mmCIF file of C-alpha atoms and ligand atoms in Angstrom:
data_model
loop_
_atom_site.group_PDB
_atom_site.id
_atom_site.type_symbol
_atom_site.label_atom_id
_atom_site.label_comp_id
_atom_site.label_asym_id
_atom_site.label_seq_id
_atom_site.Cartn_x
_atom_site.Cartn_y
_atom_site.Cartn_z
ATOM 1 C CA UNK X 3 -39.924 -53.906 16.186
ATOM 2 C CA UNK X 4 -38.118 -52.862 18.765
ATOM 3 C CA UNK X 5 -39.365 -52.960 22.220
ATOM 4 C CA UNK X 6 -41.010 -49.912 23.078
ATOM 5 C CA UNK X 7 -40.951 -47.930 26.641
ATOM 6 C CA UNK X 8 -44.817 -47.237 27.344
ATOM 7 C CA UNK X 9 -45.209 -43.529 28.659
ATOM 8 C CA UNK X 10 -48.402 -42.572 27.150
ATOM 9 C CA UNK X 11 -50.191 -43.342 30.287
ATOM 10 C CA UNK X 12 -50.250 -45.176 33.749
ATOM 11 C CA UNK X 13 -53.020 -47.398 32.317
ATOM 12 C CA UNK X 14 -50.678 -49.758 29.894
ATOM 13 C CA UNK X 15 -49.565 -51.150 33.770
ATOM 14 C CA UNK X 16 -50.148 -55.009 33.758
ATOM 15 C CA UNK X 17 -51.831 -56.549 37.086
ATOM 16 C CA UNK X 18 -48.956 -57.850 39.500
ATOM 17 C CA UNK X 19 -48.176 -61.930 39.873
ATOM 18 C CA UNK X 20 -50.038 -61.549 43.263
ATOM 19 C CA UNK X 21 -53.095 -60.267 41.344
ATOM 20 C CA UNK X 22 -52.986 -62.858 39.115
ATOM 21 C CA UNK X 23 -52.979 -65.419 42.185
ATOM 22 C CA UNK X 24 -55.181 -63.203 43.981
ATOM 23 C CA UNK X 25 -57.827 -63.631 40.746
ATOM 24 C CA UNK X 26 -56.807 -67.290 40.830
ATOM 25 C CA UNK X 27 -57.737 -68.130 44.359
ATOM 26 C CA UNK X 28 -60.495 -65.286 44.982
ATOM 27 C CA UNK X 29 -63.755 -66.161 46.545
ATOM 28 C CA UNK X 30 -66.684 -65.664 44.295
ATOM 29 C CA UNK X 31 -70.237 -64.652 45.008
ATOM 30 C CA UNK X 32 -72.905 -62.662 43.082
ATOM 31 C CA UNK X 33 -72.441 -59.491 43.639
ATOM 32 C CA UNK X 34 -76.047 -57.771 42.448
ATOM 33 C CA UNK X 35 -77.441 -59.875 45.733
ATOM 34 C CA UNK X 36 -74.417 -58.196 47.049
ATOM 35 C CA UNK X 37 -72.799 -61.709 48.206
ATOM 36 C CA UNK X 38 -69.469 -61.690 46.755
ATOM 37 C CA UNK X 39 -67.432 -61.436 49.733
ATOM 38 C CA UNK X 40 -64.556 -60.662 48.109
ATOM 39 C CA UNK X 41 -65.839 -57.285 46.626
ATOM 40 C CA UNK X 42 -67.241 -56.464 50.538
ATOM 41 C CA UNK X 43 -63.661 -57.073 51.633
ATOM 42 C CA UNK X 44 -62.383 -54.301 49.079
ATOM 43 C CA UNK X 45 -65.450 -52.001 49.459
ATOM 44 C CA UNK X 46 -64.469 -52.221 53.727
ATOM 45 C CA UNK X 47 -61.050 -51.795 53.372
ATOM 46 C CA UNK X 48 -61.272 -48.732 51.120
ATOM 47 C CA UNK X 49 -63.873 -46.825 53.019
ATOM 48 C CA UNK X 50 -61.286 -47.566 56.043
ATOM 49 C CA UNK X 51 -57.908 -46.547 54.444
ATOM 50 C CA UNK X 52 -60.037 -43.403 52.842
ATOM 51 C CA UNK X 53 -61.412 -42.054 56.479
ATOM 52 C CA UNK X 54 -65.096 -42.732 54.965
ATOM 53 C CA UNK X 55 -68.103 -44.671 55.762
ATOM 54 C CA UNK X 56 -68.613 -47.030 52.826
ATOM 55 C CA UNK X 57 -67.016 -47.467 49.623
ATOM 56 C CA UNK X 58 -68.422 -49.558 46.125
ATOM 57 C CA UNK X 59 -66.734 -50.545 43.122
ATOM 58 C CA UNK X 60 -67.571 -49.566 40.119
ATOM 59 C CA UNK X 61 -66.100 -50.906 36.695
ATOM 60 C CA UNK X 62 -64.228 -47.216 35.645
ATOM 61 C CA UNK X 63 -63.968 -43.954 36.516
ATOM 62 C CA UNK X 64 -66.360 -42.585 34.410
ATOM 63 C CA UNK X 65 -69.020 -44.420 35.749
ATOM 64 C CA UNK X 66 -67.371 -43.715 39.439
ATOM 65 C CA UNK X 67 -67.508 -39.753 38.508
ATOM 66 C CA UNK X 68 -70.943 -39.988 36.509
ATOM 67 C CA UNK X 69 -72.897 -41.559 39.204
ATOM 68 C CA UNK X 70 -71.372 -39.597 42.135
ATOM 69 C CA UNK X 71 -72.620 -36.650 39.683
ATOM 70 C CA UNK X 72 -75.920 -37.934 39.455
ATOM 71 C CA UNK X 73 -76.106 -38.883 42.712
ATOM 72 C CA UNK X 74 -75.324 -35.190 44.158
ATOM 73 C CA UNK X 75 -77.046 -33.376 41.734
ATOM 74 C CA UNK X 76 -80.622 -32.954 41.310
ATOM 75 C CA UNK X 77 -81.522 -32.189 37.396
ATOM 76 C CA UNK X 78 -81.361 -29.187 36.266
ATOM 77 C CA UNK X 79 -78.882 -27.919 38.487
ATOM 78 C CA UNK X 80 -75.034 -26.992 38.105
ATOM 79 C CA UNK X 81 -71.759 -29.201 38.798
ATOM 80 C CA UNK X 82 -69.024 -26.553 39.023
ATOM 81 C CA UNK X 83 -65.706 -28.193 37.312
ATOM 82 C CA UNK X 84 -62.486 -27.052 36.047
ATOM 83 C CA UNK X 85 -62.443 -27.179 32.122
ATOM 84 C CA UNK X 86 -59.426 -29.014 31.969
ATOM 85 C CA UNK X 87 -60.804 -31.609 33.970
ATOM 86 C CA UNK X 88 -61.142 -35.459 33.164
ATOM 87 C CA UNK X 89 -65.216 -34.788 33.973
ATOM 88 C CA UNK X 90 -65.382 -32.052 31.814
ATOM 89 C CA UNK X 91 -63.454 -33.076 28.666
ATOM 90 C CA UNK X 92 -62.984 -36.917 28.540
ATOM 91 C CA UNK X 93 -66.571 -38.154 29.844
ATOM 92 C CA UNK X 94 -68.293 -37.701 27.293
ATOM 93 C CA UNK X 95 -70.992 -35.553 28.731
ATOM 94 C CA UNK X 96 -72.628 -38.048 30.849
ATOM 95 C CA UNK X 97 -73.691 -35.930 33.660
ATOM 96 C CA UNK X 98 -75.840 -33.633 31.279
ATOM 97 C CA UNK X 99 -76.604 -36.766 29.064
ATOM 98 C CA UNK X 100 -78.238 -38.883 31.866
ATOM 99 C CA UNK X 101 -78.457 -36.583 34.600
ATOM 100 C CA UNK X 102 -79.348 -33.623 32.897
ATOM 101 C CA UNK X 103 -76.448 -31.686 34.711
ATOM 102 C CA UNK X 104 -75.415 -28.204 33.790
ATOM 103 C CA UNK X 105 -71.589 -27.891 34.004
ATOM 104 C CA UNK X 106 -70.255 -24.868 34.828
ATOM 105 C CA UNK X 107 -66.827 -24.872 33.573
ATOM 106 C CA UNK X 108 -64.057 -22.839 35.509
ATOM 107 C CA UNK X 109 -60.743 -21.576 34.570
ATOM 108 C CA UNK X 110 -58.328 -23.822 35.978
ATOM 109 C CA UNK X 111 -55.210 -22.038 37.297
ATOM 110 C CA UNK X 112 -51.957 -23.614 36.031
ATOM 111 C CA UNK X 113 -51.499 -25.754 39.248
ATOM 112 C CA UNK X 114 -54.920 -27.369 39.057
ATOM 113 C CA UNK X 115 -56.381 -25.219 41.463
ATOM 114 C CA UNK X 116 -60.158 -23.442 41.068
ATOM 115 C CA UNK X 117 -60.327 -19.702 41.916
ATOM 116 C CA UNK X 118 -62.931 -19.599 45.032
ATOM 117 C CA UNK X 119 -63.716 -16.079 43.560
ATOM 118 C CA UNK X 120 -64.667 -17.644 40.142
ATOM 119 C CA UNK X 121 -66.854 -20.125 41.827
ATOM 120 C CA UNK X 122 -68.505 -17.636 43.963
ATOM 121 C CA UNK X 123 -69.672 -15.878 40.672
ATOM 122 C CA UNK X 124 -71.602 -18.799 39.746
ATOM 123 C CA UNK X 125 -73.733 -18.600 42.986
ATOM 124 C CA UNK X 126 -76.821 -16.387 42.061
ATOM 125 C CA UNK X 127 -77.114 -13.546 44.103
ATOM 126 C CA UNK X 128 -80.815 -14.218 44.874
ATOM 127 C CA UNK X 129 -81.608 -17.955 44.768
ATOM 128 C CA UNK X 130 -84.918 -18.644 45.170
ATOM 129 C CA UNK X 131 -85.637 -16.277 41.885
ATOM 130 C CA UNK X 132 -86.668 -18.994 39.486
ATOM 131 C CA UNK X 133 -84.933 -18.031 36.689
ATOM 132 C CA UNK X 134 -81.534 -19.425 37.743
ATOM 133 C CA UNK X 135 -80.052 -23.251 37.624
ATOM 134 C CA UNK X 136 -78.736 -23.301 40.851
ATOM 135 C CA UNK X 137 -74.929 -24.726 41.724
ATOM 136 C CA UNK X 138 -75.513 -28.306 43.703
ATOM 137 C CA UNK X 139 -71.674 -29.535 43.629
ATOM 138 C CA UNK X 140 -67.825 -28.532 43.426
ATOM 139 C CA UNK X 141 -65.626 -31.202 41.452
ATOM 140 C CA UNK X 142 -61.796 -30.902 42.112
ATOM 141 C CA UNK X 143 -59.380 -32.821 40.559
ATOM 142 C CA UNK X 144 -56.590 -34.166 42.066
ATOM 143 C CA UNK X 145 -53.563 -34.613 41.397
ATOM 144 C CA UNK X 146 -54.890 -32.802 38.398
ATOM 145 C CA UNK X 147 -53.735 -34.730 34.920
ATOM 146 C CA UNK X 148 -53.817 -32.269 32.533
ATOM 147 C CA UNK X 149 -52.319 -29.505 34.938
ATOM 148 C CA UNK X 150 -49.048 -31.999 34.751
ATOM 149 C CA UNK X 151 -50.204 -34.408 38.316
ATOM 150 C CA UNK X 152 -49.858 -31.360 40.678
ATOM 151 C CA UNK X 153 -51.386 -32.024 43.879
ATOM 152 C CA UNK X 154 -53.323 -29.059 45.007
ATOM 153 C CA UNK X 155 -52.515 -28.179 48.498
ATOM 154 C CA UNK X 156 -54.306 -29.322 51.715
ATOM 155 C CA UNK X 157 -54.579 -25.572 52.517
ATOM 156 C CA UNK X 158 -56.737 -24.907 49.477
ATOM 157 C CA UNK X 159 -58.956 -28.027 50.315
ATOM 158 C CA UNK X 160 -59.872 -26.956 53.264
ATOM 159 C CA UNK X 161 -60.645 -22.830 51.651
ATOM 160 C CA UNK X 162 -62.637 -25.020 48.986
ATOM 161 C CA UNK X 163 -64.478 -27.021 52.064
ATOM 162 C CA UNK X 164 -65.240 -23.795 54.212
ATOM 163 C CA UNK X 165 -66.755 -21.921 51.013
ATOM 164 C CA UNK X 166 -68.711 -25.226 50.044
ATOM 165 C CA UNK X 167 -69.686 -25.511 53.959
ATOM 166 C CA UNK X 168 -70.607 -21.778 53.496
ATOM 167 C CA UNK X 169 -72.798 -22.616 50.071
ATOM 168 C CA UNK X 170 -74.234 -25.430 51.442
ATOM 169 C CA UNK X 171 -73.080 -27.765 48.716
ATOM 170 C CA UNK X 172 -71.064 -30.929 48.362
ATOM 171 C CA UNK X 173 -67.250 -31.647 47.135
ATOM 172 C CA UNK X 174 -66.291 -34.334 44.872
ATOM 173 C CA UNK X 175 -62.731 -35.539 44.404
ATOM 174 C CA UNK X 176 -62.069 -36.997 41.054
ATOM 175 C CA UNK X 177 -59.062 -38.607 42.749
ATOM 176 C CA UNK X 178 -58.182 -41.320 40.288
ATOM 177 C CA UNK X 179 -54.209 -40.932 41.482
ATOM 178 C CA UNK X 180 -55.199 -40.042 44.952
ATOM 179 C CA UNK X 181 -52.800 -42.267 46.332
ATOM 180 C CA UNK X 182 -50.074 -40.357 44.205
ATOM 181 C CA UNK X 183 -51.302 -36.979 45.424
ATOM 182 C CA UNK X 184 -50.931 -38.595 49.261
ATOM 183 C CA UNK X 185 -47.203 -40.085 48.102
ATOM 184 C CA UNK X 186 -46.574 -36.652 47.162
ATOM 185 C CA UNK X 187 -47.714 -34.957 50.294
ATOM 186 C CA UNK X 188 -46.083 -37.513 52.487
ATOM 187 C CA UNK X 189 -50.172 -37.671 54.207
ATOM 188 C CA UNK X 190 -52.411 -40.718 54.381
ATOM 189 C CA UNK X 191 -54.957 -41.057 51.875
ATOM 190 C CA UNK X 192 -57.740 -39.814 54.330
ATOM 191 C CA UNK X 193 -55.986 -36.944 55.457
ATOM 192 C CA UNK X 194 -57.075 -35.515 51.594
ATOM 193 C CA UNK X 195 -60.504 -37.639 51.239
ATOM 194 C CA UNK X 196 -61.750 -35.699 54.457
ATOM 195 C CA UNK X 197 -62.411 -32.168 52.779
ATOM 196 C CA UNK X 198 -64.588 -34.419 50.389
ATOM 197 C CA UNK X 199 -67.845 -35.775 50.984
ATOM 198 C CA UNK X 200 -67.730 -37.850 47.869
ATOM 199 C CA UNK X 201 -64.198 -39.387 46.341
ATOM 200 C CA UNK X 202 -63.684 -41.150 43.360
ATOM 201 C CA UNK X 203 -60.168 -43.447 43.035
ATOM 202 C CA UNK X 204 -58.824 -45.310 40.509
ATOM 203 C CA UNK X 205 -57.248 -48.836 40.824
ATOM 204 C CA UNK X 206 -56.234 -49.548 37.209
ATOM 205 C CA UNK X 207 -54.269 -46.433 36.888
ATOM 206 C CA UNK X 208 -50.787 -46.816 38.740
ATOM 207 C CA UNK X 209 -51.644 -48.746 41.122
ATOM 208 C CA UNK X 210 -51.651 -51.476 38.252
ATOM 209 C CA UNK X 211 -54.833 -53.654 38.819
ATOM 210 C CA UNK X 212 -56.557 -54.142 35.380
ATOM 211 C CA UNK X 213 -60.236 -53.170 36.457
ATOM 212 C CA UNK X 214 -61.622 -50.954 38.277
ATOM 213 C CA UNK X 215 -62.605 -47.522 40.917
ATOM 214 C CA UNK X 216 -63.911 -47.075 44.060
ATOM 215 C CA UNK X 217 -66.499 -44.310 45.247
ATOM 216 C CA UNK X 218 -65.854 -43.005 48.993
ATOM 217 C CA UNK X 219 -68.394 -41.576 50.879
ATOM 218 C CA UNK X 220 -71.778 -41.626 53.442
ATOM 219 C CA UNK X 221 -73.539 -44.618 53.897
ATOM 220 C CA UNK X 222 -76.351 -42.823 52.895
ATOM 221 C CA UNK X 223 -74.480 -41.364 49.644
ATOM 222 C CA UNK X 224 -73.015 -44.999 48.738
ATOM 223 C CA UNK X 225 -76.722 -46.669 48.585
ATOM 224 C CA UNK X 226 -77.718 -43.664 45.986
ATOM 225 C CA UNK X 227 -74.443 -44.179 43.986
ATOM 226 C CA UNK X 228 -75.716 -48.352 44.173
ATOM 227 C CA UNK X 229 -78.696 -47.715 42.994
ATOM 228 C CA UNK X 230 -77.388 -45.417 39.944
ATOM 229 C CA UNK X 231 -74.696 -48.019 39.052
ATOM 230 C CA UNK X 232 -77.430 -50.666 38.548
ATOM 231 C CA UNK X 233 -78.966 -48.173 36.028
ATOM 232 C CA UNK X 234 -75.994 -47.150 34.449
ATOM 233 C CA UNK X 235 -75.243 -50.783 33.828
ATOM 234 C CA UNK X 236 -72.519 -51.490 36.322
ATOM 235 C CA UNK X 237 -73.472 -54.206 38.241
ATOM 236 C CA UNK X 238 -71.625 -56.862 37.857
ATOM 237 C CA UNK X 239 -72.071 -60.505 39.040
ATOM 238 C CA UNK X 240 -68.567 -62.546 39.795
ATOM 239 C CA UNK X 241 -66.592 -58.851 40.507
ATOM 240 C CA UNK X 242 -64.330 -60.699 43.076
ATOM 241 C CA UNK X 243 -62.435 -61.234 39.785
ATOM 242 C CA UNK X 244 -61.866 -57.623 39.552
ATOM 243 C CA UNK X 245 -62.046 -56.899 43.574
ATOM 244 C CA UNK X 246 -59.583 -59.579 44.058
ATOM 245 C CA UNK X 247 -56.629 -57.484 42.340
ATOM 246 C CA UNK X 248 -57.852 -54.518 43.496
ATOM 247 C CA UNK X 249 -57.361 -55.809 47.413
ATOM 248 C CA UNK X 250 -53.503 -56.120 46.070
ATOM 249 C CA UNK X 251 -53.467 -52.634 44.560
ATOM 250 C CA UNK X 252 -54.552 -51.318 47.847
ATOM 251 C CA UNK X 253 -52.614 -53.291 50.232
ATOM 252 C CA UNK X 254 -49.295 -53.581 47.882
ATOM 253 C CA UNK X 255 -49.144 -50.919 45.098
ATOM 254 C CA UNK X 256 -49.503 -47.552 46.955
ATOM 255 C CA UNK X 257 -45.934 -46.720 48.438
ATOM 256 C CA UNK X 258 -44.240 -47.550 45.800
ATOM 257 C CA UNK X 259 -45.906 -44.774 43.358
ATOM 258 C CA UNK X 260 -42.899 -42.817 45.662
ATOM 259 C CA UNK X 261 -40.873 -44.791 42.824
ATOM 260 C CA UNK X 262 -42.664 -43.728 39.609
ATOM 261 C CA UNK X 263 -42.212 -39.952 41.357
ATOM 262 C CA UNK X 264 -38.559 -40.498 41.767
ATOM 263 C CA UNK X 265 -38.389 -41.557 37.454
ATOM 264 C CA UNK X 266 -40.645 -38.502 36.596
ATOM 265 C CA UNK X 267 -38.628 -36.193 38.326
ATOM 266 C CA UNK X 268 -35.591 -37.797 36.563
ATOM 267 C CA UNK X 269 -37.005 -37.630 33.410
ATOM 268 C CA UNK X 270 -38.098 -34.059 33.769
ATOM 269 C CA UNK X 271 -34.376 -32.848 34.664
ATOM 270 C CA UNK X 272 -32.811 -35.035 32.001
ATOM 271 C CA UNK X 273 -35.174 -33.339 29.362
ATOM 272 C CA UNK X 274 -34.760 -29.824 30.593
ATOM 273 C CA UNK X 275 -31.133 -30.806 29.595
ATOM 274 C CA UNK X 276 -32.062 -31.370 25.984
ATOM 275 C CA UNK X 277 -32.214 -28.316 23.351
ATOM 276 C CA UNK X 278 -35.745 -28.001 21.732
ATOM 277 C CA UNK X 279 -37.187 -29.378 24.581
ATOM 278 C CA UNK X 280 -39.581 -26.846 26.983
ATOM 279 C CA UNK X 281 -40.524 -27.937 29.842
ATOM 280 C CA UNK X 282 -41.002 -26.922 33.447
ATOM 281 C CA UNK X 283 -39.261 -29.150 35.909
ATOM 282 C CA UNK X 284 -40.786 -27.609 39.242
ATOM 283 C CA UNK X 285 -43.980 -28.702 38.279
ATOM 284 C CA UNK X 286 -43.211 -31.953 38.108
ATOM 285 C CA UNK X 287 -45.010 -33.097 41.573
ATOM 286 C CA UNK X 288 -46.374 -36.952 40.660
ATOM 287 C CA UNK X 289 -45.883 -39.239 38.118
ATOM 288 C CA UNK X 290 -46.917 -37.161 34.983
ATOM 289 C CA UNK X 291 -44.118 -35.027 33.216
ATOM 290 C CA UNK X 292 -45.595 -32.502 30.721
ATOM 291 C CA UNK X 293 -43.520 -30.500 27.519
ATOM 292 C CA UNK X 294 -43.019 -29.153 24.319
ATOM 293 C CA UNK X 295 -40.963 -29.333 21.513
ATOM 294 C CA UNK X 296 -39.757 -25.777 20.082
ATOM 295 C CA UNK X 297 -37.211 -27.199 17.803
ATOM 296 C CA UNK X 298 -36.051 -26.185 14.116
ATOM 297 C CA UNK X 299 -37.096 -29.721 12.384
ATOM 298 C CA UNK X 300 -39.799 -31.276 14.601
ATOM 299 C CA UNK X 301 -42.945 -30.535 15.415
ATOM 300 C CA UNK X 302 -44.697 -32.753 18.330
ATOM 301 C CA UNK X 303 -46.436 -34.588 15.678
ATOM 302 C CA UNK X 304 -43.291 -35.296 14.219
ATOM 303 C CA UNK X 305 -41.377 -35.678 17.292
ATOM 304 C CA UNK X 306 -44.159 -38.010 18.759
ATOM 305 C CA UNK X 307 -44.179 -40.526 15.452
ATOM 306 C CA UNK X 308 -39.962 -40.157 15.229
ATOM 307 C CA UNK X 309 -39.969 -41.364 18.845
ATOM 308 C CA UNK X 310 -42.467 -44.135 18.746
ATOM 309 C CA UNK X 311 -40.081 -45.305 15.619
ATOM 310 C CA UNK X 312 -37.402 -45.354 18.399
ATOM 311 C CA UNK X 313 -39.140 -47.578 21.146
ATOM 312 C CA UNK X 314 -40.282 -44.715 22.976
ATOM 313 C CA UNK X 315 -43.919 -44.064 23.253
ATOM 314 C CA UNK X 316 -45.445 -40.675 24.606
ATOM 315 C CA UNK X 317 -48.415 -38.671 23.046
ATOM 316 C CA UNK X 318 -50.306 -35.750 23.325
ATOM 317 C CA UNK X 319 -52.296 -34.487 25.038
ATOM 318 C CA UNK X 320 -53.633 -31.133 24.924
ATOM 319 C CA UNK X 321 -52.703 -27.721 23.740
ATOM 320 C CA UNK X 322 -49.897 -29.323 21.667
ATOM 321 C CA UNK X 323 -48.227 -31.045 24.851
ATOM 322 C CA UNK X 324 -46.448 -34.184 25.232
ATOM 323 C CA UNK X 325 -47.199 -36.648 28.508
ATOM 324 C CA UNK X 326 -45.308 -38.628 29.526
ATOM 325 C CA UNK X 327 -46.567 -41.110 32.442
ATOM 326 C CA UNK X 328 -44.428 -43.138 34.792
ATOM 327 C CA UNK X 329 -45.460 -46.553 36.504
ATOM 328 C CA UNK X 330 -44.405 -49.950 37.134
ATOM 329 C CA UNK X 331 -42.960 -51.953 34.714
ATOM 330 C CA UNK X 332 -40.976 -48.734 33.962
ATOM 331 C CA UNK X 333 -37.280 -48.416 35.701
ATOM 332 C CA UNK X 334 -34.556 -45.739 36.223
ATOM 333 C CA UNK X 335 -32.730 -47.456 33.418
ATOM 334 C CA UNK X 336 -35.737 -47.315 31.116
ATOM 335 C CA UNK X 337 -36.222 -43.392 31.740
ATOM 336 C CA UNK X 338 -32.186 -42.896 30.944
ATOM 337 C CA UNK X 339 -32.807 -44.971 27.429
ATOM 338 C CA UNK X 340 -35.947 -42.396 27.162
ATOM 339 C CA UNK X 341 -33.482 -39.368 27.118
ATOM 340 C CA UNK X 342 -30.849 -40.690 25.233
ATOM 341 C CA UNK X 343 -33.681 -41.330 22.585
ATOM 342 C CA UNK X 344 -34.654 -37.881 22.896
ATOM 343 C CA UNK X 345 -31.173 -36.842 22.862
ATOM 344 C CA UNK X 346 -30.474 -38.679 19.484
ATOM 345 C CA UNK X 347 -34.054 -37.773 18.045
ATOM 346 C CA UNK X 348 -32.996 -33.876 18.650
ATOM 347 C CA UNK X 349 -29.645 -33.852 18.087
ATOM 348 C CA UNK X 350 -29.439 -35.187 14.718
ATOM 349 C CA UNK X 351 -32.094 -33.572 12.926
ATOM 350 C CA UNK X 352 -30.357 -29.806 14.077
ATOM 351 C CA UNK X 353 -30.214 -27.629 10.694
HETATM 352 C C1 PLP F 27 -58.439 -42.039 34.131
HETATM 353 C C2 PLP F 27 -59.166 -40.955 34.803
HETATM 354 C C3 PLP F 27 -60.560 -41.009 34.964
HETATM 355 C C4 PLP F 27 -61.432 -42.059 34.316
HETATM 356 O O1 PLP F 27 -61.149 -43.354 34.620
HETATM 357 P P1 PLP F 27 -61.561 -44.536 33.608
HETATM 358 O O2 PLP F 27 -61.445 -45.739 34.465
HETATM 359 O O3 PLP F 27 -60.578 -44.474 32.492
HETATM 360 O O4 PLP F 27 -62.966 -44.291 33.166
HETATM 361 C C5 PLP F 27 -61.157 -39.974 35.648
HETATM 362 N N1 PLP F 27 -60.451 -38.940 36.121
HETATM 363 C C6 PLP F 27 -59.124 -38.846 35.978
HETATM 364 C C7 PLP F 27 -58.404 -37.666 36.521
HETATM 365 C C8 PLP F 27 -58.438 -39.833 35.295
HETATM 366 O O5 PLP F 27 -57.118 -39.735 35.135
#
């Protein structure tokens, strides 16, 4: 088989040679009596670089999101979140399964942005009737995956944090490419963690370590989100194995995601190129390039299985769209093979 260029997501990215060294020569401890110093050394320097108090791993995203859920919202009451969100539609219900969490799904506007007018409508107008579950969080997503990566705007996090403010409830970033939204912005990290209280990242999406997410957030909010992740399963005893890596993906991986950007963006203008190919290039802010196929012959399905037969593998991923994901391991040269694939793949099956 031929060797195939891995689009389908940021996750395929192997950990580094310095991870594997790092894992090699890590410092162990157990980290349920919290004495694995190398998982306090990752917890401090990710509450630092993220402008928060304290920080914890957590083995995935899920259980990053799920616990910060449950540890914001009492039962019984609504998580606003944007129904093409990764909390909404790839969790697998968790908050309502375990935390018995209403969500309140919200249109999400093609850039990844909630409306603040359809969140205000899920504020009842008289709260302390009994009849109504009562909104206890915002979730915002960003950049926002399956709105293409966009990276919503520092303008609208801080509209989002004075309506919250005004609400009196907390925001949670699912920010599992937040380093790719602050690439994008040309901003640290904290400058877009500050309208959050809570903020989730992820460190095995392009930032290439193979385990692993952090929660941001009070000290007070970090020792609830402890608690949960004992109860949810997640604590772990030797983590330093997974911490170790994750130091590297912090200290090493970040600036380059201005790379996987730069092959996105390529990609994107080399496909607009191609007949039977839609796609909008301006949206193409991060590392995730979005499209269609509107072509006499193929359908995605088609086009996805044709391509995959030519050492190029993408899927889809909602409303009949193809991703395509950039990341290490993946080079200018490799995105140019990509759209000569496409190219051929097109081309040739023109009636
Ligand atoms: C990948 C991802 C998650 C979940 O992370 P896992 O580690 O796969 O559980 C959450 N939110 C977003 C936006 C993601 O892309």
């Amino acid at each position: 088989m031929k060797p195939l260029i891995e689009l389908r997501s940021d996750t395929f990215t192997l950990p580094t040679s310095q991870m594997m060294d790092a894992i090699q020569e890590a410092v162990l401890g157990d980290d349920v009596y919290g004495e694995d110093p190398t998982v306090r050394q990752l917890e401090q320097e990710a509450a630092q670089k993220l402008g928060k108090e304290a920080a914890i791993l957590m083995p995935s995203g899920t259980m990053a999101n799920l616990a910060s859920l449950m540890a914001h919202c009492p039962r019984g009451s609504k998580v606003i979140v944007g129904n093409e969100t990764d909390i909404y539609i790839y969790e697998a219900g968790g908050a309502a399964v375990c935390g018995g969490i209403m969500y309140e799904p919200i249109p999400t506007q093609p850039d990844g942005r909630l409306d603040i007018a359809d969140m205000e409508r899920v504020f009842p107008l008289e709260p302390e009737d009994p009849q109504f579950a009562l909104p206890s969080l915002i979730c915002l997503e960003n950049p926002h995956n399956r709105m293409g990566g966009r990276v919503l705007p520092l303008s609208y996090l801080e509209e989002v944090r004075a309506f919250a403010n005004e609400k009196a409830v907390p925001v949670h970033m699912d920010g599992a490419r937040l380093f790719n939204a602050a690439v994008a912005l040309d901003v640290n990290a904290a400058e877009i963690a500050r309208y959050a209280d809570s903020v989730q990242i992820c460190l095995s999406k392009g930032l290439s370590a193979p385990i692993g997410s952090l929660v941001v957030g009070t000290e007070d909010f970090i020792q609830k989100v402890y608690r949960l992740r004992k109860m949810l399963g997640g604590g772990m005893r030797q983590a330093g194995l997974i911490a170790a890596p994750g130091l590297v993906a912090l200290q090493q991986m970040t600036e380059r995601l201005a790379v996987d950007h730069a092959n996105a963006l390529r990609l994107a203008r080399g496909l607009a190129e191609i007949p039977g190919i839609v796609i909008q290039v301006e949206d193409v802010e991060t590392n995730i390039v979005f499209f269609r196929i509107e072509h006499p012959v193929h359908t995605w399905q088609t086009f996805v299985e044709a391509a995959q037969a030519h050492g190029l593998h993408v899927a889809e991923l909602g409303h009949g769209r193809i991703r395509a994901v950039t990341h290490s391991g993946i080079e200018t040269a490799d995105i140019d093979k990509a759209l000569s694939i496409v190219r051929e793949l097109l081309q040739f099956q023109t009636v």
